[in-house]
Amino acid sequence: MSGNLLWIFVSACLVNNFTLYYFLGLCPFFGVSGRLKTAFRLGLATIFVMVITSLCASFLNAFILPHARYLQLISFIVVIASTVQFVEMVIKKISPALFRALGIFLPLITTNCAILFLALTQVKQDYNVLEGLIFALGAGSGFTLALVLMAGLREEGELSSVPAVVKGTAINMILAGLLSLAFMGFAGLFAAG
Amino acid sequence: MSLQVMGKTFRHGVHPEEHKEQTEQLPIQRMPFADRFVLPLSQHLGAPCKPAVNVGQRVQRGQVVGEPGGFVSMTLHSPVTGRVAAIGPRRHPNGSLVPCIEIEADPYSTQEIATSPAVDWESLSLDDFILHVQKAGLVGMGGAAFPTHVKYKLPEGRRCQRLLINGCECEPYLTCDHRVMVEYAQAVVRGTQIVATKLGADSATIGVELNKPDAMLALDAAIPAGTNIRVASLKVKYPQGAEKMLIKALFGEEVPAGKLPLDLNIVVNNVGTMLSLADYFDHGKPLIERVLTVAGPGIDRPANLMVPVGTPVRDVMRHCGLNEETRQVVMGGPMMGQPLASLDVPVLKGTSGLLAFTDESISHAEEYACVRCGQCLEACGNFLNPSRMARLARAGRWEEMENAHVADCVECGACTYTCPSGVPIVHLIRAAKAAIRQGKAKAS
Amino acid sequence: MSNHKPADPSQYYAEFVKGIWKENPVFVQVLGMCPMLAVTNSAMNGLAMGCATTFVLVCSSLLVSSLRTFIPKQVRITTYIIIIATFVTMADYILKAAVPDIHKELGAFIQLIVVNCLILGRQEAFASRNTPVRAVCDAAGMAIGFTFALLCLGATREILGSGSIFGFSLFGPNYEPWVIMILPPGGFLMLGMILLFFNWLQQRKLRRRRIAGRGVTT
Amino acid sequence: MTKRDPHLLLQAAPFLRRGITTPGLMMDVLLGLAPLVLAAIYFFGLSAVLVLLTCTIGAVATEWALSPARPRGSSIKDGSAILTGIILGLCLPPAIPLWMAFLGGVAAIGLGKLMFGGLGQNLFNPALVGRAFLQAAFPTAITTWSQQGTITEFWGLRLSSWYVPFTHWVPDWLRILLEGVFGPQVDVISSATPLAFIKFGGEAAPFNNLLLGNTAGSLGETCALLIIICGIILAFRRTFDWRIPVSILLTVAAASGIVWLFNHDSPSPLYMLLSGGLLFGAVYMATDPVTSPIAPRGAWIFGIGVGLIVVLIRLWGGLPEGVMYAILLMNAATPLIDRIAQPRAFGRTITGEVSA
C-alpha cells in the first residue's frame, strides 16, 4: 500500500513529470519562470489548487458523475474555476502582500491544463481519496520543481550572451528540452516496487 | 625578544611575484630639488585646504601654504624654499584638473627647513595632540591618504585598545616601507610610542611580512625595554596590507562590513606615517617629503628615494633613468596603482612608488569568456564572488550587485590578477560602483 | 481589429489569412503549447488534434459572437469556458465513435482543448467584439494556422523519430529511428528549432529590409 | 605643460597577471585525459581512435560553423570544443556507428553550448548533453557494449562503426574494402556492462577487472585505477575543484553502504564506486566549472546531490546507469545552489547581514 503511494508520488513528481513529460501547464511554465520568487510562489499556489481540485474531483466522481458521465468535463472545469476563485479570495484576505505578488498569475491557474488533467487522470485511474491526494501532491511538487529549476536556469541565462537568433521562446524551449532530457534519467524509478 | 617567527595570515588572497629584489637592498637616497613644485590642495581624502599664500609671495621650506578647509582636511606645507609661481588648475595624477599651488624653487637657497621647535607632546592634551597632527599635514602614507588626525579622533564609546602599525608592504615592487623600517627603525618605534601613549593604547603591534627579516630585526632592536610594542610576523600574501585583512591576520577578528577598525577599538597606521609623525614631534618637521620606490623594468637606476612632495614625476623619472622602451608608468603599486597619462604630474603625500613597465613586462591578458573556475573567489580576501559581480556588471544589474555587497570590495585587484580568462573584474566593479553612486546622487 | 467598417469580402479574407502565417498562433504568438507538443509525436495525431481544435474553435467563436450582446460582462469568461467545454465534449464523443484508435492515443488531450489558451484567447480578443462572419473567418484562419503548425511539428517528429509519415515507412527497414524525437525532450527541442528557424527568417527579412532601405536613400 | 605623453598606455590596474589562462586550464584537463585516451586505445583498438576522432571532429566543426565568435573559428583555440569532443567520445561505447558519434559531437556543441552563447555561457555540460541526446535518440546502439579486443586485434574493426547514416546497414563495397585493408571484420558481440549484469541478473565482475579496466563499457570509463590517479593529479594542480568528486564518491559510498547493510543483495559500496561511469563522471564531467557551483559550499551540495541521484537511479531506477542524468539534473539545479551557497562575505554573517 505504502509502496503504491510512494510510486504514485514519485511517478507524478519525477518520472512522468506533468510539465516535462506530459507537456502540461506550459503557459505558466514559460510565462512565470522568468523570476525565481514568483515561480516558487505560483508553484505553491498550484499545489494548493491541485489538492483541493483532487478532493473535489473525488467527491464529484463518487456522487454525481455516475449519473451523468457527459458532464465530467464541464463539471470539472467549473469546479476548478471556482476553486481558483476561492483560493484567490482566501489569499487576498489572509495575505494581501502575496496576493499582489502573484497578481495576474493566480486567476491564470484556471487555464493551467495540468489541473484539469490531474482531475481527469485521477478519475480514469480510479484513485481513491488518499491516492488522489498523493497524486495531486506529487504532480504539484513536480510542477513546482520544474518551474523553479527553469526559473533558476533562465535567471542565470539572462547573464549569458545568448545569440539574438535563439533569444526568446526558442531558447526557453531548448532549455525545457534539455531539462526534460535530464528528467529522463528517472524513467522507471520504483517501477518494480 | 618580542619577535615571532611563525607568520600569521588571513584566508584567501594571492601570491604575486614579489619583484622586490630590484630595490630592497638599496638605501634611501635624497632626490635633488626640482625647479618647480606642484602642490594639489587636495592630496588627502576629505575637504581640500585653502591657500594661505599669494602668487609671487616668497615661501620657505616647511612654511604653511595651505590651511585646513575643515576637520577632515590637512595643513599643506611648502616642500621647498622659493616663490609661489601660480595658484590654479593643474593636472592631478588621476587625470583631472585640480586647484594647485605651484612653487618655483630658489636655486640659491640652502633649503633650510622653517621648523618650529620640537613639540613637547607629553604635556599635550589629546585634542591638542590631534590639532598638532593636523598641523603636521600627516596623512596615511600607504596609498589611500586618509588624514591621520581623523583616525585619532575617537568617537564616543570607543577607545584605542590596540594600535596596529602596518609594515606589510604587500604590493610587489615596492620597498619604501621596507627601507624606512630598516633605516629609520628608531623613528618608527618612537612615532608608535608617541601615538600609543597619547591614545592610551594597551598594546601596539607592528605587523611585518616574513620577506623583510632585516626590518623585523631592526624594529625589534629599536623597541625600548618595558614598552608594550611588539613586532609580529606575517606570511607573505597579497592584500595583507589592507587594514581589515591585517587585523584578521593578526588578531583573528573581522571588522564588520561597512565599519571601521575603530569599531573593534583598533587604530591602524602605516610605518611611513609613524616616521613622519616622529619627525614632527621630535624635530618639528612637517610632512613635506616622503620615501618612495622607483622601480620596474623600464627604470635604469631603480632606487628608494626621499622625494619632496610636489616634485614632478618627470624629474623623478629623469633622475632614475627612464628607459626608452617604457610603455606604462604607474603611480603606486602594480596591483592598485594609478596609470599615468602624463609625467607632468606631482608626487603626492600618498605616493608610495613610481613604476615603469616596458612592452614585454606588461601582461596583455587576452580575454576569454568567464568559465566560472572559481579562482577569483579563492583570491578575494573579502569573500565576495567577483565572477558573479563581473557578470552582473556586464549586464548592468546594479541593484543585484549592491545586494551582493559590491560596496565591500576594496578593489585590491587580486581577482583580476588571478583570472585565467583575463576578465577585467576590478575595472568592471569600479565602473559599477561609480554608476551606483551616480544613480544614488540622481535619486536624492 | 474591432473597427466597424462596412463588410467587405477582402476584409474577411484578410481576417482568415492572418492566422495562417502572419499571426500564426504557434510560431508567432506562441499559444496553445501544451497540445502542440503533447500530441505531435506523429503527423496523424497532429492532424486529428488540429481538426478537433478547428471544430471547437470555429463553433465556439460562432456561438460567442452570436451571443456577444447577451453575455453579461462579469461572467463572460465562465460562459466562454462552458461553451467551449460543451463543444469539446461533443468533439470528444465524435472522435471516440469515428476514430477510436486515434482517440485512445490522444487520451485526455482532446478534453484538454478546453483550457487551450488559444481558444479562450480568440473568444475574448475577437469573437466577443465582432460579427459572426468575421469571427468565423478569424477562427478558421487561426485554427488552420494551428493545424498547420501541428502538422509541421508532427511530420518532422514522425519522419525522424519513426522514419515514416502518416504511418507510411519512408526509408525502409534499415532506418535507425531517432527515438528522442517521439519522446518528450524531442518535442521541446524540435519546437525550439522551428522557432529558431522562424527567428532567423524574421531577422533575415529585417536585415534585407534595412539593406534595401539604405539602397533607396543613397 | 600638462599634455599627455603619447607613448604611455592607460591600462587599468592590476598590472600583473598570474599568467595562467583558460586555454591553459583546458590543456591541463586534456593532458589529464591523455592516459585515459591511451588506455582506451589499448583496450579497444582502432575503434577507440575512430570514435574519439569523429566526436572531436563533430564538436570542432560545429564550433567552427555556428559559433557567434568572430572571426569565424576564433573560439576553437580556447580548446574547449576539443575537450568536449574527447570527453564525449570517452563515454561512448566502442562499437557505436561513427555517424552517431559525429552527431553526438554536433549535438554537444550545438545544443549544449552554442545555443547559450558559447564558452562559459552554457547551463548544461555540453559533453553530457551530447551523450544524453544520443542515449535518448539511439537507445540500442548506445547500450550495445562489445567485449574488449586484445592487443592482437588492434586492427579489428567493428562492423557497426561503418553503418551508413540513418540506417544500420553497411554497403557491400565498403565491407569488401574494409576487409581487404584491415582483415576480417568483427561483428559486435554484445556483452553487458558490470552494472547491467548486477541489475538484470548475473554475477558481479571481479574487482581486479573493474580496477584495471578489463570489462565491457564505454571507452574511457572502464579503467578505474587510471581515472583515480589522473584525478588526484589534476586535483593537486587545482585544475578543478576537488570537493566535487570527493563529495560525489563519499555520498555514493555512504548511501549505497547503508542500503547494502540492510540488504546484502544490492551491490556493495566498493562495487558501486568502481563500476560504470561514476569515477569518470565524477572526475571529468561533474567538475566542469561552467556548469557546477562556484562556491565551495555549493560544490559540496552539488556533489551530494549527484551522489544521491546516482544511487537512486542505480538501485531503484529503470536504467542501469545514472551518472549522466545525475550530473545533468544537478547542472539544472546549479543556479539555485549558487543562489543559496554564496561565500560568507568578510565582516558579515552567512545571511549577508553586517556582523555584530
mmCIF file of N, CA and C in Angstrom, chain B residues 91 172 244-245 254-257 314 326-328 330 334-335 337 339-344 362-363 365-366 368-375 377-378 381-383 385 387 405 408 413 416-418 420-421 427 430, chain D residues 1-5 7-23 25-26 77-78 119-123 238 243 289-290 294-296 338-339 342-348 352 354-356:
data_model
loop_
_atom_site.group_PDB
_atom_site.id
_atom_site.type_symbol
_atom_site.label_atom_id
_atom_site.label_comp_id
_atom_site.label_asym_id
_atom_site.label_seq_id
_atom_site.Cartn_x
_atom_site.Cartn_y
_atom_site.Cartn_z
ATOM 1 N N ARG B 91 47.228 69.415 -13.597
ATOM 2 C CA ARG B 91 46.826 68.013 -13.783
ATOM 3 C C ARG B 91 47.174 67.182 -12.537
ATOM 4 N N PRO B 172 53.759 44.142 -4.845
ATOM 5 C CA PRO B 172 55.050 43.821 -5.461
ATOM 6 C C PRO B 172 55.821 45.092 -5.812
ATOM 7 N N LYS B 244 41.811 45.761 6.968
ATOM 8 C CA LYS B 244 40.906 44.745 7.516
ATOM 9 C C LYS B 244 41.530 43.355 7.452
ATOM 10 N N MET B 245 42.274 43.108 6.349
ATOM 11 C CA MET B 245 42.953 41.815 6.222
ATOM 12 C C MET B 245 44.019 41.680 7.299
ATOM 13 N N GLU B 254 37.198 39.960 12.564
ATOM 14 C CA GLU B 254 36.742 40.575 11.326
ATOM 15 C C GLU B 254 36.107 41.914 11.623
ATOM 16 N N VAL B 255 36.548 42.932 10.935
ATOM 17 C CA VAL B 255 35.876 44.220 11.045
ATOM 18 C C VAL B 255 34.538 44.088 10.314
ATOM 19 N N PRO B 256 33.441 44.384 10.992
ATOM 20 C CA PRO B 256 32.140 44.235 10.316
ATOM 21 C C PRO B 256 32.096 45.048 9.028
ATOM 22 N N ALA B 257 31.355 44.525 8.055
ATOM 23 C CA ALA B 257 31.296 45.172 6.751
ATOM 24 C C ALA B 257 30.787 46.601 6.888
ATOM 25 N N ARG B 314 58.149 63.598 -13.817
ATOM 26 C CA ARG B 314 59.143 63.589 -14.889
ATOM 27 C C ARG B 314 60.558 63.768 -14.331
ATOM 28 N N THR B 326 59.894 52.229 -22.166
ATOM 29 C CA THR B 326 58.786 52.281 -21.221
ATOM 30 C C THR B 326 57.473 52.576 -21.933
ATOM 31 N N ARG B 327 56.475 51.744 -21.603
ATOM 32 C CA ARG B 327 55.168 51.948 -22.235
ATOM 33 C C ARG B 327 54.121 52.327 -21.212
ATOM 34 N N GLN B 328 54.461 52.171 -19.943
ATOM 35 C CA GLN B 328 53.452 52.460 -18.943
ATOM 36 C C GLN B 328 54.124 52.906 -17.655
ATOM 37 N N VAL B 330 53.271 53.846 -13.661
ATOM 38 C CA VAL B 330 52.229 53.630 -12.676
ATOM 39 C C VAL B 330 52.607 54.345 -11.395
ATOM 40 N N PRO B 334 51.826 47.897 -8.328
ATOM 41 C CA PRO B 334 51.321 47.326 -9.582
ATOM 42 C C PRO B 334 49.922 46.724 -9.457
ATOM 43 N N MET B 335 49.452 46.485 -8.252
ATOM 44 C CA MET B 335 48.133 45.875 -8.119
ATOM 45 C C MET B 335 47.017 46.911 -8.028
ATOM 46 N N GLY B 337 47.778 50.494 -8.306
ATOM 47 C CA GLY B 337 48.280 51.820 -8.669
ATOM 48 C C GLY B 337 47.480 52.507 -9.757
ATOM 49 N N PRO B 339 47.551 54.324 -13.358
ATOM 50 C CA PRO B 339 48.364 54.514 -14.558
ATOM 51 C C PRO B 339 48.423 56.005 -14.902
ATOM 52 N N LEU B 340 49.582 56.499 -15.304
ATOM 53 C CA LEU B 340 49.724 57.919 -15.589
ATOM 54 C C LEU B 340 49.620 58.157 -17.090
ATOM 55 N N ALA B 341 48.838 59.170 -17.434
ATOM 56 C CA ALA B 341 48.732 59.542 -18.835
ATOM 57 C C ALA B 341 49.818 60.536 -19.189
ATOM 58 N N SER B 342 50.320 61.206 -18.182
ATOM 59 C CA SER B 342 51.332 62.222 -18.424
ATOM 60 C C SER B 342 52.313 62.186 -17.267
ATOM 61 N N LEU B 343 53.573 62.508 -17.558
ATOM 62 C CA LEU B 343 54.572 62.531 -16.488
ATOM 63 C C LEU B 343 54.617 63.887 -15.806
ATOM 64 N N ASP B 344 53.850 64.854 -16.325
ATOM 65 C CA ASP B 344 53.861 66.183 -15.725
ATOM 66 C C ASP B 344 52.837 66.289 -14.604
ATOM 67 N N ILE B 362 54.479 44.201 -19.587
ATOM 68 C CA ILE B 362 53.049 44.413 -19.369
ATOM 69 C C ILE B 362 52.326 43.124 -19.720
ATOM 70 N N SER B 363 51.467 42.671 -18.816
ATOM 71 C CA SER B 363 50.726 41.449 -19.152
ATOM 72 C C SER B 363 49.534 41.847 -20.003
ATOM 73 N N ALA B 365 46.712 40.620 -21.035
ATOM 74 C CA ALA B 365 45.861 39.458 -20.790
ATOM 75 C C ALA B 365 44.826 39.360 -21.894
ATOM 76 N N GLU B 366 44.865 38.268 -22.620
ATOM 77 C CA GLU B 366 43.851 38.065 -23.649
ATOM 78 C C GLU B 366 42.555 37.664 -22.962
ATOM 79 N N TYR B 368 39.059 35.852 -22.420
ATOM 80 C CA TYR B 368 38.191 34.740 -22.804
ATOM 81 C C TYR B 368 36.917 34.865 -21.987
ATOM 82 N N ALA B 369 35.934 34.019 -22.335
ATOM 83 C CA ALA B 369 34.709 34.039 -21.542
ATOM 84 C C ALA B 369 35.015 33.508 -20.149
ATOM 85 N N CYS B 370 34.316 34.045 -19.157
ATOM 86 C CA CYS B 370 34.466 33.542 -17.792
ATOM 87 C C CYS B 370 33.971 32.098 -17.767
ATOM 88 N N VAL B 371 34.796 31.193 -17.245
ATOM 89 C CA VAL B 371 34.343 29.805 -17.164
ATOM 90 C C VAL B 371 33.970 29.433 -15.731
ATOM 91 N N ARG B 372 33.841 30.430 -14.905
ATOM 92 C CA ARG B 372 33.441 30.228 -13.505
ATOM 93 C C ARG B 372 34.331 29.220 -12.799
ATOM 94 N N CYS B 373 35.635 29.354 -13.029
ATOM 95 C CA CYS B 373 36.565 28.412 -12.422
ATOM 96 C C CYS B 373 36.661 28.612 -10.925
ATOM 97 N N GLY B 374 36.260 29.779 -10.446
ATOM 98 C CA GLY B 374 36.258 29.996 -9.008
ATOM 99 C C GLY B 374 37.587 30.478 -8.443
ATOM 100 N N GLN B 375 38.572 30.726 -9.307
ATOM 101 C CA GLN B 375 39.868 31.198 -8.796
ATOM 102 C C GLN B 375 39.709 32.550 -8.109
ATOM 103 N N LEU B 377 37.185 33.661 -6.498
ATOM 104 C CA LEU B 377 36.609 33.508 -5.171
ATOM 105 C C LEU B 377 37.683 33.155 -4.154
ATOM 106 N N GLU B 378 38.642 32.345 -4.617
ATOM 107 C CA GLU B 378 39.695 31.943 -3.692
ATOM 108 C C GLU B 378 40.726 33.040 -3.524
ATOM 109 N N GLY B 381 39.951 38.347 -0.626
ATOM 110 C CA GLY B 381 40.086 38.369 0.824
ATOM 111 C C GLY B 381 38.792 38.764 1.504
ATOM 112 N N ASN B 382 37.899 39.400 0.746
ATOM 113 C CA ASN B 382 36.641 39.828 1.323
ATOM 114 C C ASN B 382 35.546 38.792 1.131
ATOM 115 N N PHE B 383 35.899 37.649 0.576
ATOM 116 C CA PHE B 383 34.961 36.557 0.377
ATOM 117 C C PHE B 383 33.742 36.989 -0.422
ATOM 118 N N ASN B 385 32.038 37.295 -4.450
ATOM 119 C CA ASN B 385 32.010 36.440 -5.635
ATOM 120 C C ASN B 385 32.306 37.315 -6.859
ATOM 121 N N SER B 387 33.388 36.767 -9.788
ATOM 122 C CA SER B 387 32.912 36.259 -11.065
ATOM 123 C C SER B 387 31.487 36.730 -11.320
ATOM 124 N N HIS B 405 26.877 42.883 -2.170
ATOM 125 C CA HIS B 405 27.853 43.617 -1.358
ATOM 126 C C HIS B 405 29.008 44.163 -2.172
ATOM 127 N N ASP B 408 31.525 46.299 -0.382
ATOM 128 C CA ASP B 408 32.582 45.754 0.473
ATOM 129 C C ASP B 408 33.898 45.595 -0.277
ATOM 130 N N GLY B 413 42.271 44.067 -6.507
ATOM 131 C CA GLY B 413 42.720 43.553 -7.796
ATOM 132 C C GLY B 413 43.194 42.110 -7.757
ATOM 133 N N THR B 416 41.355 39.979 -10.391
ATOM 134 C CA THR B 416 41.759 40.217 -11.771
ATOM 135 C C THR B 416 43.145 39.644 -12.023
ATOM 136 N N TYR B 417 43.995 39.744 -11.007
ATOM 137 C CA TYR B 417 45.332 39.179 -11.127
ATOM 138 C C TYR B 417 45.244 37.688 -11.406
ATOM 139 N N THR B 418 44.332 37.024 -10.734
ATOM 140 C CA THR B 418 44.308 35.570 -10.782
ATOM 141 C C THR B 418 43.467 35.027 -11.934
ATOM 142 N N PRO B 420 42.064 33.466 -15.005
ATOM 143 C CA PRO B 420 42.678 32.864 -16.191
ATOM 144 C C PRO B 420 42.029 33.341 -17.486
ATOM 145 N N SER B 421 40.822 33.874 -17.383
ATOM 146 C CA SER B 421 40.157 34.337 -18.602
ATOM 147 C C SER B 421 40.444 35.803 -18.890
ATOM 148 N N HIS B 427 37.995 46.458 -12.811
ATOM 149 C CA HIS B 427 37.607 47.576 -13.655
ATOM 150 C C HIS B 427 36.086 47.643 -13.763
ATOM 151 N N ARG B 430 34.654 48.771 -10.466
ATOM 152 C CA ARG B 430 34.811 50.209 -10.254
ATOM 153 C C ARG B 430 33.753 50.977 -11.048
ATOM 154 N N MET D 1 52.402 71.990 -20.900
ATOM 155 C CA MET D 1 52.795 71.546 -19.560
ATOM 156 C C MET D 1 52.051 70.277 -19.179
ATOM 157 N N THR D 2 50.762 70.239 -19.433
ATOM 158 C CA THR D 2 50.018 69.074 -18.966
ATOM 159 C C THR D 2 49.563 68.212 -20.126
ATOM 160 N N LYS D 3 50.388 68.154 -21.137
ATOM 161 C CA LYS D 3 49.999 67.323 -22.269
ATOM 162 C C LYS D 3 50.180 65.848 -21.937
ATOM 163 N N ARG D 4 49.440 65.025 -22.644
ATOM 164 C CA ARG D 4 49.532 63.592 -22.420
ATOM 165 C C ARG D 4 50.800 63.089 -23.081
ATOM 166 N N ASP D 5 51.483 62.187 -22.399
ATOM 167 C CA ASP D 5 52.637 61.563 -23.034
ATOM 168 C C ASP D 5 52.132 60.482 -23.960
ATOM 169 N N HIS D 7 53.174 58.073 -25.720
ATOM 170 C CA HIS D 7 53.579 56.670 -25.782
ATOM 171 C C HIS D 7 53.088 55.870 -24.593
ATOM 172 N N LEU D 8 52.428 56.522 -23.639
ATOM 173 C CA LEU D 8 52.036 55.802 -22.434
ATOM 174 C C LEU D 8 50.674 55.129 -22.601
ATOM 175 N N LEU D 9 50.622 53.880 -22.162
ATOM 176 C CA LEU D 9 49.368 53.133 -22.186
ATOM 177 C C LEU D 9 48.534 53.517 -20.975
ATOM 178 N N LEU D 10 47.224 53.438 -21.130
ATOM 179 C CA LEU D 10 46.369 53.693 -19.964
ATOM 180 C C LEU D 10 45.534 52.462 -19.650
ATOM 181 N N GLN D 11 46.201 51.389 -19.326
ATOM 182 C CA GLN D 11 45.511 50.156 -18.968
ATOM 183 C C GLN D 11 45.223 50.240 -17.462
ATOM 184 N N ALA D 12 44.099 49.669 -17.023
ATOM 185 C CA ALA D 12 43.756 49.803 -15.610
ATOM 186 C C ALA D 12 44.478 48.758 -14.767
ATOM 187 N N ALA D 13 44.621 49.062 -13.487
ATOM 188 C CA ALA D 13 45.248 48.135 -12.549
ATOM 189 C C ALA D 13 44.375 46.888 -12.430
ATOM 190 N N PRO D 14 44.881 45.782 -12.018
ATOM 191 C CA PRO D 14 46.274 45.471 -11.708
ATOM 192 C C PRO D 14 47.116 45.242 -12.957
ATOM 193 N N PHE D 15 48.398 45.534 -12.803
ATOM 194 C CA PHE D 15 49.295 45.448 -13.956
ATOM 195 C C PHE D 15 50.029 44.121 -14.007
ATOM 196 N N LEU D 16 49.794 43.305 -13.000
ATOM 197 C CA LEU D 16 50.414 41.980 -13.004
ATOM 198 C C LEU D 16 49.328 40.937 -13.188
ATOM 199 N N ARG D 17 49.668 39.861 -13.862
ATOM 200 C CA ARG D 17 48.731 38.745 -14.025
ATOM 201 C C ARG D 17 49.437 37.469 -13.631
ATOM 202 N N ARG D 18 48.622 36.501 -13.229
ATOM 203 C CA ARG D 18 49.214 35.267 -12.747
ATOM 204 C C ARG D 18 49.797 34.461 -13.892
ATOM 205 N N GLY D 19 49.333 34.702 -15.108
ATOM 206 C CA GLY D 19 49.927 34.014 -16.242
ATOM 207 C C GLY D 19 49.317 32.662 -16.523
ATOM 208 N N ILE D 20 48.223 32.322 -15.845
ATOM 209 C CA ILE D 20 47.517 31.082 -16.189
ATOM 210 C C ILE D 20 46.294 31.490 -16.992
ATOM 211 N N THR D 21 46.075 30.826 -18.127
ATOM 212 C CA THR D 21 44.966 31.233 -18.974
ATOM 213 C C THR D 21 43.960 30.107 -19.114
ATOM 214 N N THR D 22 42.778 30.469 -19.585
ATOM 215 C CA THR D 22 41.726 29.475 -19.745
ATOM 216 C C THR D 22 42.126 28.366 -20.728
ATOM 217 N N PRO D 23 42.700 28.695 -21.900
ATOM 218 C CA PRO D 23 43.163 27.605 -22.749
ATOM 219 C C PRO D 23 44.184 26.736 -22.033
ATOM 220 N N LEU D 25 44.160 26.016 -18.855
ATOM 221 C CA LEU D 25 43.396 25.110 -17.997
ATOM 222 C C LEU D 25 42.818 23.962 -18.814
ATOM 223 N N MET D 26 42.295 24.308 -20.013
ATOM 224 C CA MET D 26 41.740 23.273 -20.892
ATOM 225 C C MET D 26 42.828 22.266 -21.251
ATOM 226 N N LYS D 77 40.272 28.027 -30.593
ATOM 227 C CA LYS D 77 41.602 27.968 -29.999
ATOM 228 C C LYS D 77 41.569 27.970 -28.468
ATOM 229 N N ASP D 78 40.412 28.224 -27.851
ATOM 230 C CA ASP D 78 40.391 28.068 -26.394
ATOM 231 C C ASP D 78 40.368 26.593 -25.980
ATOM 232 N N LEU D 119 31.319 29.398 -25.029
ATOM 233 C CA LEU D 119 32.072 29.030 -23.831
ATOM 234 C C LEU D 119 31.658 29.883 -22.629
ATOM 235 N N GLY D 120 31.442 29.201 -21.520
ATOM 236 C CA GLY D 120 31.164 29.910 -20.286
ATOM 237 C C GLY D 120 29.716 30.314 -20.105
ATOM 238 N N GLN D 121 28.908 30.211 -21.147
ATOM 239 C CA GLN D 121 27.525 30.661 -21.043
ATOM 240 C C GLN D 121 26.576 29.477 -20.895
ATOM 241 N N ASN D 122 27.060 28.280 -21.182
ATOM 242 C CA ASN D 122 26.162 27.125 -21.199
ATOM 243 C C ASN D 122 25.727 26.763 -19.787
ATOM 244 N N LEU D 123 24.535 26.178 -19.699
ATOM 245 C CA LEU D 123 23.988 25.833 -18.400
ATOM 246 C C LEU D 123 24.095 24.337 -18.132
ATOM 247 N N ARG D 238 45.052 21.823 -9.036
ATOM 248 C CA ARG D 238 43.941 22.762 -8.884
ATOM 249 C C ARG D 238 43.272 23.069 -10.213
ATOM 250 N N ARG D 243 36.496 19.264 -4.313
ATOM 251 C CA ARG D 243 35.353 18.959 -3.441
ATOM 252 C C ARG D 243 34.276 18.180 -4.180
ATOM 253 N N PRO D 289 33.719 23.470 -14.629
ATOM 254 C CA PRO D 289 33.473 24.642 -13.783
ATOM 255 C C PRO D 289 32.269 25.454 -14.224
ATOM 256 N N VAL D 290 32.005 25.470 -15.540
ATOM 257 C CA VAL D 290 30.934 26.334 -16.033
ATOM 258 C C VAL D 290 29.580 25.903 -15.482
ATOM 259 N N ILE D 294 30.018 27.597 -8.012
ATOM 260 C CA ILE D 294 31.333 28.212 -7.961
ATOM 261 C C ILE D 294 31.884 28.239 -6.542
ATOM 262 N N ALA D 295 31.006 28.344 -5.569
ATOM 263 C CA ALA D 295 31.481 28.495 -4.194
ATOM 264 C C ALA D 295 31.688 27.121 -3.554
ATOM 265 N N PRO D 296 32.632 27.014 -2.613
ATOM 266 C CA PRO D 296 32.922 25.718 -2.005
ATOM 267 C C PRO D 296 31.704 25.030 -1.404
ATOM 268 N N ASP D 338 23.851 27.972 -6.439
ATOM 269 C CA ASP D 338 24.683 29.165 -6.389
ATOM 270 C C ASP D 338 23.990 30.280 -5.610
ATOM 271 N N ARG D 339 22.685 30.286 -5.711
ATOM 272 C CA ARG D 339 21.933 31.340 -5.037
ATOM 273 C C ARG D 339 21.989 31.192 -3.523
ATOM 274 N N GLN D 342 26.365 31.192 -1.535
ATOM 275 C CA GLN D 342 27.411 32.177 -1.798
ATOM 276 C C GLN D 342 28.381 32.162 -0.619
ATOM 277 N N PRO D 343 29.626 32.532 -0.877
ATOM 278 C CA PRO D 343 30.552 32.578 0.257
ATOM 279 C C PRO D 343 30.094 33.633 1.272
ATOM 280 N N ARG D 344 30.447 33.413 2.534
ATOM 281 C CA ARG D 344 30.093 34.390 3.567
ATOM 282 C C ARG D 344 31.041 35.567 3.436
ATOM 283 N N ALA D 345 30.498 36.712 3.084
ATOM 284 C CA ALA D 345 31.360 37.872 2.858
ATOM 285 C C ALA D 345 32.040 38.294 4.154
ATOM 286 N N PHE D 346 33.230 38.847 3.993
ATOM 287 C CA PHE D 346 34.048 39.277 5.132
ATOM 288 C C PHE D 346 33.277 40.282 5.978
ATOM 289 N N GLY D 347 33.261 40.063 7.271
ATOM 290 C CA GLY D 347 32.603 41.006 8.160
ATOM 291 C C GLY D 347 31.095 40.946 8.076
ATOM 292 N N ARG D 348 30.579 39.822 7.571
ATOM 293 C CA ARG D 348 29.128 39.664 7.513
ATOM 294 C C ARG D 348 28.763 38.283 8.026
ATOM 295 N N GLY D 352 24.339 37.592 5.103
ATOM 296 C CA GLY D 352 24.698 38.834 4.445
ATOM 297 C C GLY D 352 24.508 40.062 5.325
ATOM 298 N N VAL D 354 25.444 42.628 8.336
ATOM 299 C CA VAL D 354 26.706 43.069 8.917
ATOM 300 C C VAL D 354 26.849 42.407 10.266
ATOM 301 N N SER D 355 27.999 41.745 10.465
ATOM 302 C CA SER D 355 28.167 41.007 11.716
ATOM 303 C C SER D 355 28.335 41.986 12.873
ATOM 304 N N ALA D 356 27.844 41.591 13.997
ATOM 305 C CA ALA D 356 27.864 42.499 15.150
ATOM 306 C C ALA D 356 29.259 42.587 15.746
#
